[in-house]
Amino acid sequence: MNSDNKNLILKTSHNKKAGFFSNCSVRLKQIVKYFHEKHELPRVIDSSEQFRNYKKDVDNLDEDLAKYFFEEKLVDKNIGKLTYSYDHQYQDYKNIDFKNTTPLVEAYFSPSITIRNIIEIFEKKYLIDYDNTCSVYYRGNDKVSETMLAEYKDFYNKAEEILQKNPHIKFLIQTDELEFAEAFKQRFSNSFFFEELTMINHNKHSSVHHSLPRDKRKEHASYFLAAVIIMSKTKHLITYSGNCGLWTVLYRGHAENVYQYLKTKNWITQKLICDFGWIS
């Protein structure tokens, strides 16, 4: 390989224990950084040092799971200068530069054939009618260490508002917290969740991907990615603020009909950083 081609290789990395969409955010951030420095996009991306929490062997750097989850495509649009950082998960999603970000998401994070097959299976099994579905994304458990979580009732109230406008709406529940799924489904009988995705009992010190055996994590991540892409296509989205919520909106390509709960504080000083509550 000549020196010019070597200069067009981007090697991305993240910590071994990071969650799936945390890895996606870091990968996108490093692509944007490369673009700003080189004034062109990388021809090859080596992400073998990412998604290691989902490998059977965490130290196997011959395996690049990005190639399993995603299908890279050519960027056929002019990309302008954009700002993207890991902290965007805690910003108003309506301020995302979709014009320049969406082409990068489409180029480097489009679902692979494996993920597309799962999406199709889910669509048929759960009879998903995108135009009459509202996704409800509640992230609980250890996320409380990073941001302020909404009360269950906050999500109930927002769902009620949408139900009043569309009595035929169905609610797709996505959550890592079993108590939320059960409580929401009991309150809204016209709701469902993907049975293939694991949930755990409320535990502020735990998360789903860390609770699963290592040999089950790759499969679960595949279902999870498929679920997020499905949620991104529903008529409405009620979401918390965090990497998973952010990527649901990034796959959506816009923030229309998105209801984002955003309230964060500095967990060292305990001072409130922002108190938007619901952004819609």
mmCIF file of C-alpha atoms in Angstrom:
data_model
loop_
_atom_site.group_PDB
_atom_site.id
_atom_site.type_symbol
_atom_site.label_atom_id
_atom_site.label_comp_id
_atom_site.label_asym_id
_atom_site.label_seq_id
_atom_site.Cartn_x
_atom_site.Cartn_y
_atom_site.Cartn_z
ATOM 1 C CA MET A 1 0.000 0.000 0.000
ATOM 2 C CA ASN A 2 1.484 3.322 -1.005
ATOM 3 C CA SER A 3 1.851 6.216 1.416
ATOM 4 C CA ASP A 4 -1.091 8.142 -0.074
ATOM 5 C CA ASN A 5 -3.490 5.270 0.643
ATOM 6 C CA LYS A 6 -2.091 4.833 4.142
ATOM 7 C CA ASN A 7 -2.904 8.459 4.844
ATOM 8 C CA LEU A 8 -6.530 7.762 3.969
ATOM 9 C CA ILE A 9 -6.956 5.034 6.600
ATOM 10 C CA LEU A 10 -8.720 5.970 9.814
ATOM 11 C CA LYS A 11 -8.240 3.740 12.846
ATOM 12 C CA THR A 12 -10.954 4.330 15.435
ATOM 13 C CA SER A 13 -10.915 3.229 19.066
ATOM 14 C CA HIS A 14 -12.958 3.350 22.259
ATOM 15 C CA ASN A 15 -12.801 1.791 25.719
ATOM 16 C CA LYS A 16 -13.454 -1.936 26.113
ATOM 17 C CA LYS A 17 -16.607 -1.633 28.243
ATOM 18 C CA ALA A 18 -18.448 1.053 26.264
ATOM 19 C CA GLY A 19 -22.029 0.517 25.126
ATOM 20 C CA PHE A 20 -23.043 0.031 21.519
ATOM 21 C CA PHE A 21 -24.173 3.550 20.652
ATOM 22 C CA SER A 22 -21.418 5.087 22.730
ATOM 23 C CA ASN A 23 -19.115 3.334 20.269
ATOM 24 C CA CYS A 24 -21.129 4.730 17.365
ATOM 25 C CA SER A 25 -20.867 8.281 18.723
ATOM 26 C CA VAL A 26 -17.113 7.993 19.177
ATOM 27 C CA ARG A 27 -16.681 6.480 15.718
ATOM 28 C CA LEU A 28 -18.670 9.309 14.117
ATOM 29 C CA LYS A 29 -16.744 11.903 16.111
ATOM 30 C CA GLN A 30 -13.437 10.491 14.869
ATOM 31 C CA ILE A 31 -14.675 10.427 11.254
ATOM 32 C CA VAL A 32 -15.665 14.094 11.549
ATOM 33 C CA LYS A 33 -12.286 14.956 13.097
ATOM 34 C CA TYR A 34 -10.490 13.155 10.241
ATOM 35 C CA PHE A 35 -12.598 15.025 7.678
ATOM 36 C CA HIS A 36 -11.740 18.387 9.182
ATOM 37 C CA GLU A 37 -8.026 17.586 9.320
ATOM 38 C CA LYS A 38 -7.669 15.915 5.897
ATOM 39 C CA HIS A 39 -10.436 17.803 4.051
ATOM 40 C CA GLU A 40 -11.705 14.501 2.697
ATOM 41 C CA LEU A 41 -13.291 11.345 4.049
ATOM 42 C CA PRO A 42 -11.283 8.208 4.831
ATOM 43 C CA ARG A 43 -11.179 5.485 2.204
ATOM 44 C CA VAL A 44 -10.773 2.770 4.823
ATOM 45 C CA ILE A 45 -11.916 2.701 8.453
ATOM 46 C CA ASP A 46 -10.444 0.162 10.843
ATOM 47 C CA SER A 47 -12.722 -0.096 13.895
ATOM 48 C CA SER A 48 -11.278 -3.331 15.271
ATOM 49 C CA GLU A 49 -10.541 -1.516 18.545
ATOM 50 C CA GLN A 50 -14.227 -0.671 18.969
ATOM 51 C CA PHE A 51 -17.348 -2.638 19.988
ATOM 52 C CA ARG A 52 -15.070 -4.857 22.077
ATOM 53 C CA ASN A 53 -17.744 -5.327 24.719
ATOM 54 C CA TYR A 54 -19.625 -7.372 22.089
ATOM 55 C CA LYS A 55 -16.796 -9.696 21.088
ATOM 56 C CA LYS A 56 -16.405 -13.204 22.466
ATOM 57 C CA ASP A 57 -12.736 -12.345 22.909
ATOM 58 C CA VAL A 58 -12.361 -8.731 24.026
ATOM 59 C CA ASP A 59 -8.715 -8.693 22.924
ATOM 60 C CA ASN A 60 -9.311 -10.068 19.425
ATOM 61 C CA LEU A 61 -8.245 -7.175 17.201
ATOM 62 C CA ASP A 62 -8.517 -9.262 14.023
ATOM 63 C CA GLU A 63 -12.296 -8.922 14.285
ATOM 64 C CA ASP A 64 -13.884 -5.643 13.210
ATOM 65 C CA LEU A 65 -17.520 -5.771 14.329
ATOM 66 C CA ALA A 66 -18.317 -2.519 12.535
ATOM 67 C CA LYS A 67 -18.164 -4.551 9.329
ATOM 68 C CA TYR A 68 -20.703 -6.988 10.798
ATOM 69 C CA PHE A 69 -23.181 -4.325 11.937
ATOM 70 C CA PHE A 70 -22.800 -1.762 9.157
ATOM 71 C CA GLU A 71 -22.570 -1.557 5.386
ATOM 72 C CA GLU A 72 -20.440 1.305 4.107
ATOM 73 C CA LYS A 73 -21.701 3.338 1.166
ATOM 74 C CA LEU A 74 -20.266 6.082 -0.993
ATOM 75 C CA VAL A 75 -20.995 9.638 0.096
ATOM 76 C CA ASP A 76 -22.716 11.232 -2.874
ATOM 77 C CA LYS A 77 -23.355 14.612 -1.304
ATOM 78 C CA ASN A 78 -21.084 17.528 -0.578
ATOM 79 C CA ILE A 79 -20.259 17.540 3.115
ATOM 80 C CA GLY A 80 -19.754 20.912 4.722
ATOM 81 C CA LYS A 81 -17.940 21.677 7.930
ATOM 82 C CA LEU A 82 -19.888 20.475 10.930
ATOM 83 C CA THR A 83 -19.452 20.266 14.667
ATOM 84 C CA TYR A 84 -20.025 16.913 16.309
ATOM 85 C CA SER A 85 -19.020 15.853 19.788
ATOM 86 C CA TYR A 86 -19.799 13.096 22.255
ATOM 87 C CA ASP A 87 -21.753 15.647 24.325
ATOM 88 C CA HIS A 88 -24.361 16.007 21.593
ATOM 89 C CA GLN A 89 -26.307 13.241 23.311
ATOM 90 C CA TYR A 90 -27.260 15.847 25.949
ATOM 91 C CA GLN A 91 -28.186 18.664 23.593
ATOM 92 C CA ASP A 92 -31.426 19.690 21.931
ATOM 93 C CA TYR A 93 -31.703 17.282 18.991
ATOM 94 C CA LYS A 94 -33.469 19.908 16.902
ATOM 95 C CA ASN A 95 -30.121 21.724 16.714
ATOM 96 C CA ILE A 96 -28.382 18.811 14.983
ATOM 97 C CA ASP A 97 -26.848 19.726 11.626
ATOM 98 C CA PHE A 98 -28.792 17.033 9.761
ATOM 99 C CA LYS A 99 -27.800 18.383 6.342
ATOM 100 C CA ASN A 100 -24.142 17.460 6.898
ATOM 101 C CA THR A 101 -24.497 14.702 9.505
ATOM 102 C CA THR A 102 -27.082 12.492 7.788
ATOM 103 C CA PRO A 103 -24.846 11.715 4.752
ATOM 104 C CA LEU A 104 -22.138 10.467 7.137
ATOM 105 C CA VAL A 105 -24.631 8.302 9.030
ATOM 106 C CA GLU A 106 -25.852 6.859 5.731
ATOM 107 C CA ALA A 107 -22.294 6.291 4.496
ATOM 108 C CA TYR A 108 -20.756 4.658 7.561
ATOM 109 C CA PHE A 109 -23.646 3.378 9.715
ATOM 110 C CA SER A 110 -26.180 1.940 7.264
ATOM 111 C CA PRO A 111 -27.402 -1.451 8.503
ATOM 112 C CA SER A 112 -25.738 -4.546 7.079
ATOM 113 C CA ILE A 113 -27.742 -7.282 5.383
ATOM 114 C CA THR A 114 -27.800 -9.143 8.704
ATOM 115 C CA ILE A 115 -29.422 -6.186 10.461
ATOM 116 C CA ARG A 116 -31.792 -5.519 7.563
ATOM 117 C CA ASN A 117 -33.014 -9.116 7.787
ATOM 118 C CA ILE A 118 -33.746 -8.680 11.497
ATOM 119 C CA ILE A 119 -35.628 -5.456 10.765
ATOM 120 C CA GLU A 120 -37.778 -7.294 8.222
ATOM 121 C CA ILE A 121 -38.466 -10.119 10.689
ATOM 122 C CA PHE A 122 -39.516 -7.616 13.366
ATOM 123 C CA GLU A 123 -41.720 -5.683 10.951
ATOM 124 C CA LYS A 124 -43.618 -8.835 9.975
ATOM 125 C CA LYS A 125 -43.781 -10.444 13.418
ATOM 126 C CA TYR A 126 -45.046 -7.316 15.180
ATOM 127 C CA LEU A 127 -47.143 -6.019 12.242
ATOM 128 C CA ILE A 128 -45.525 -2.599 12.463
ATOM 129 C CA ASP A 129 -47.487 0.226 10.906
ATOM 130 C CA TYR A 130 -45.001 3.079 10.965
ATOM 131 C CA ASP A 131 -47.596 5.799 10.341
ATOM 132 C CA ASN A 132 -49.612 4.721 13.376
ATOM 133 C CA THR A 133 -46.835 3.926 15.824
ATOM 134 C CA CYS A 134 -45.202 6.023 18.509
ATOM 135 C CA SER A 135 -41.892 4.778 19.889
ATOM 136 C CA VAL A 136 -41.337 5.251 23.603
ATOM 137 C CA TYR A 137 -37.659 5.073 24.537
ATOM 138 C CA TYR A 138 -36.896 5.013 28.251
ATOM 139 C CA ARG A 139 -33.331 4.339 29.398
ATOM 140 C CA GLY A 140 -33.028 3.587 33.090
ATOM 141 C CA ASN A 141 -30.659 1.677 35.370
ATOM 142 C CA ASP A 142 -27.032 2.896 35.326
ATOM 143 C CA LYS A 143 -27.817 5.845 33.026
ATOM 144 C CA VAL A 144 -28.673 7.721 36.202
ATOM 145 C CA SER A 145 -24.919 8.075 36.790
ATOM 146 C CA GLU A 146 -24.689 10.306 33.688
ATOM 147 C CA THR A 147 -27.914 12.285 33.525
ATOM 148 C CA MET A 148 -31.217 12.962 35.251
ATOM 149 C CA LEU A 149 -33.863 10.397 34.370
ATOM 150 C CA ALA A 150 -37.504 11.264 33.886
ATOM 151 C CA GLU A 151 -40.149 9.841 36.170
ATOM 152 C CA TYR A 152 -42.320 7.156 34.615
ATOM 153 C CA LYS A 153 -45.285 9.523 34.889
ATOM 154 C CA ASP A 154 -43.515 12.050 32.664
ATOM 155 C CA PHE A 155 -43.513 9.489 29.859
ATOM 156 C CA TYR A 156 -47.126 8.479 30.604
ATOM 157 C CA ASN A 157 -48.259 12.092 30.301
ATOM 158 C CA LYS A 158 -46.478 12.638 26.997
ATOM 159 C CA ALA A 159 -47.939 9.397 25.616
ATOM 160 C CA GLU A 160 -51.411 10.508 26.724
ATOM 161 C CA GLU A 161 -51.010 13.748 24.757
ATOM 162 C CA ILE A 162 -50.241 11.831 21.586
ATOM 163 C CA LEU A 163 -53.017 9.311 22.215
ATOM 164 C CA GLN A 164 -55.553 12.119 22.535
ATOM 165 C CA LYS A 165 -54.601 13.357 19.068
ATOM 166 C CA ASN A 166 -54.528 9.880 17.533
ATOM 167 C CA PRO A 167 -56.724 7.291 19.318
ATOM 168 C CA HIS A 168 -55.488 4.560 16.928
ATOM 169 C CA ILE A 169 -51.808 4.993 17.782
ATOM 170 C CA LYS A 170 -49.806 2.020 19.045
ATOM 171 C CA PHE A 171 -46.848 2.439 21.374
ATOM 172 C CA LEU A 172 -43.585 0.612 20.746
ATOM 173 C CA ILE A 173 -41.762 0.380 24.076
ATOM 174 C CA GLN A 174 -37.980 0.250 24.088
ATOM 175 C CA THR A 175 -36.361 0.172 27.502
ATOM 176 C CA ASP A 176 -33.693 -1.602 29.485
ATOM 177 C CA GLU A 177 -35.804 -1.411 32.655
ATOM 178 C CA LEU A 178 -38.339 -4.215 33.108
ATOM 179 C CA GLU A 179 -40.443 -2.243 35.580
ATOM 180 C CA PHE A 180 -41.006 0.547 33.066
ATOM 181 C CA ALA A 181 -42.086 -1.847 30.291
ATOM 182 C CA GLU A 182 -44.555 -3.633 32.566
ATOM 183 C CA ALA A 183 -45.975 -0.411 34.030
ATOM 184 C CA PHE A 184 -46.338 1.279 30.636
ATOM 185 C CA LYS A 185 -47.977 -1.758 29.031
ATOM 186 C CA GLN A 186 -50.420 -2.025 31.921
ATOM 187 C CA ARG A 187 -51.383 1.621 31.510
ATOM 188 C CA PHE A 188 -51.494 1.569 27.700
ATOM 189 C CA SER A 189 -52.978 -1.674 26.431
ATOM 190 C CA ASN A 190 -52.224 -0.662 22.838
ATOM 191 C CA SER A 191 -48.476 -1.084 23.379
ATOM 192 C CA PHE A 192 -45.863 -3.744 22.666
ATOM 193 C CA PHE A 193 -42.134 -4.375 22.902
ATOM 194 C CA PHE A 194 -39.662 -6.634 21.138
ATOM 195 C CA GLU A 195 -39.493 -9.868 23.115
ATOM 196 C CA GLU A 196 -36.063 -10.622 21.652
ATOM 197 C CA LEU A 197 -34.479 -7.749 23.582
ATOM 198 C CA THR A 198 -33.404 -8.393 27.155
ATOM 199 C CA MET A 199 -34.505 -6.135 30.006
ATOM 200 C CA ILE A 200 -33.313 -6.169 33.600
ATOM 201 C CA ASN A 201 -34.828 -5.172 36.906
ATOM 202 C CA HIS A 202 -34.068 -1.638 38.013
ATOM 203 C CA ASN A 203 -30.457 -1.427 39.185
ATOM 204 C CA LYS A 204 -28.592 1.878 39.125
ATOM 205 C CA HIS A 205 -25.286 0.000 39.065
ATOM 206 C CA SER A 206 -26.003 -2.267 36.094
ATOM 207 C CA SER A 207 -26.838 -2.297 32.387
ATOM 208 C CA VAL A 208 -28.197 -4.891 29.972
ATOM 209 C CA HIS A 209 -25.029 -5.428 27.957
ATOM 210 C CA HIS A 210 -22.958 -6.030 31.079
ATOM 211 C CA SER A 211 -25.545 -8.457 32.493
ATOM 212 C CA LEU A 212 -25.487 -10.689 29.407
ATOM 213 C CA PRO A 213 -22.979 -13.529 28.913
ATOM 214 C CA ARG A 214 -20.258 -12.379 26.546
ATOM 215 C CA ASP A 215 -21.226 -14.924 23.880
ATOM 216 C CA LYS A 216 -24.766 -13.443 23.749
ATOM 217 C CA ARG A 217 -23.845 -9.778 23.438
ATOM 218 C CA LYS A 218 -23.224 -9.624 19.689
ATOM 219 C CA GLU A 219 -26.633 -11.134 18.923
ATOM 220 C CA HIS A 220 -28.379 -8.820 21.382
ATOM 221 C CA ALA A 221 -26.612 -5.801 19.874
ATOM 222 C CA SER A 222 -27.887 -6.891 16.451
ATOM 223 C CA TYR A 223 -31.484 -6.918 17.729
ATOM 224 C CA PHE A 224 -30.880 -3.622 19.499
ATOM 225 C CA LEU A 225 -29.584 -1.866 16.382
ATOM 226 C CA ALA A 226 -32.521 -3.190 14.362
ATOM 227 C CA ALA A 227 -34.936 -1.921 17.030
ATOM 228 C CA VAL A 228 -33.405 1.564 17.032
ATOM 229 C CA ILE A 229 -33.656 1.813 13.244
ATOM 230 C CA ILE A 230 -37.304 0.714 13.399
ATOM 231 C CA MET A 231 -38.027 3.312 16.090
ATOM 232 C CA SER A 232 -36.384 5.981 13.965
ATOM 233 C CA LYS A 233 -39.035 5.386 11.277
ATOM 234 C CA THR A 234 -42.154 5.596 13.449
ATOM 235 C CA LYS A 235 -44.533 8.549 13.250
ATOM 236 C CA HIS A 236 -43.676 9.807 16.747
ATOM 237 C CA LEU A 237 -40.723 9.333 19.079
ATOM 238 C CA ILE A 238 -40.715 9.954 22.828
ATOM 239 C CA THR A 239 -37.155 9.667 24.058
ATOM 240 C CA TYR A 240 -34.733 10.304 26.871
ATOM 241 C CA SER A 241 -31.444 12.127 26.196
ATOM 242 C CA GLY A 242 -28.409 9.913 25.700
ATOM 243 C CA ASN A 243 -26.470 8.115 22.982
ATOM 244 C CA CYS A 244 -29.247 5.655 22.138
ATOM 245 C CA GLY A 245 -31.863 8.406 21.905
ATOM 246 C CA LEU A 246 -29.467 10.521 19.858
ATOM 247 C CA TRP A 247 -28.840 7.736 17.347
ATOM 248 C CA THR A 248 -32.541 7.056 16.963
ATOM 249 C CA VAL A 249 -32.859 10.683 15.849
ATOM 250 C CA LEU A 250 -29.719 10.506 13.682
ATOM 251 C CA TYR A 251 -31.169 7.517 11.815
ATOM 252 C CA ARG A 252 -34.444 9.435 11.552
ATOM 253 C CA GLY A 253 -32.624 12.255 9.762
ATOM 254 C CA HIS A 254 -34.770 14.971 11.355
ATOM 255 C CA ALA A 255 -36.365 15.903 14.682
ATOM 256 C CA GLU A 256 -39.971 16.259 13.566
ATOM 257 C CA ASN A 257 -42.482 14.641 15.947
ATOM 258 C CA VAL A 258 -39.648 14.002 18.399
ATOM 259 C CA TYR A 259 -40.358 14.617 22.095
ATOM 260 C CA GLN A 260 -37.055 14.720 23.959
ATOM 261 C CA TYR A 261 -36.682 14.770 27.730
ATOM 262 C CA LEU A 262 -33.587 16.812 28.577
ATOM 263 C CA LYS A 263 -32.593 17.652 32.114
ATOM 264 C CA THR A 264 -28.961 17.314 33.181
ATOM 265 C CA LYS A 265 -26.775 18.295 36.088
ATOM 266 C CA ASN A 266 -23.123 18.162 37.027
ATOM 267 C CA TRP A 267 -22.778 15.025 39.108
ATOM 268 C CA ILE A 268 -19.755 16.398 40.956
ATOM 269 C CA THR A 269 -21.207 19.760 41.981
ATOM 270 C CA GLN A 270 -24.849 18.583 41.744
ATOM 271 C CA LYS A 271 -25.675 21.867 40.009
ATOM 272 C CA LEU A 272 -28.341 21.817 37.311
ATOM 273 C CA ILE A 273 -26.795 22.370 33.884
ATOM 274 C CA CYS A 274 -30.019 22.533 31.886
ATOM 275 C CA ASP A 275 -33.678 22.121 32.768
ATOM 276 C CA PHE A 276 -35.570 21.917 29.500
ATOM 277 C CA GLY A 277 -37.840 19.064 30.549
ATOM 278 C CA TRP A 278 -39.734 18.111 27.381
ATOM 279 C CA ILE A 279 -38.523 19.532 24.074
ATOM 280 C CA SER A 280 -40.960 19.073 21.220
#
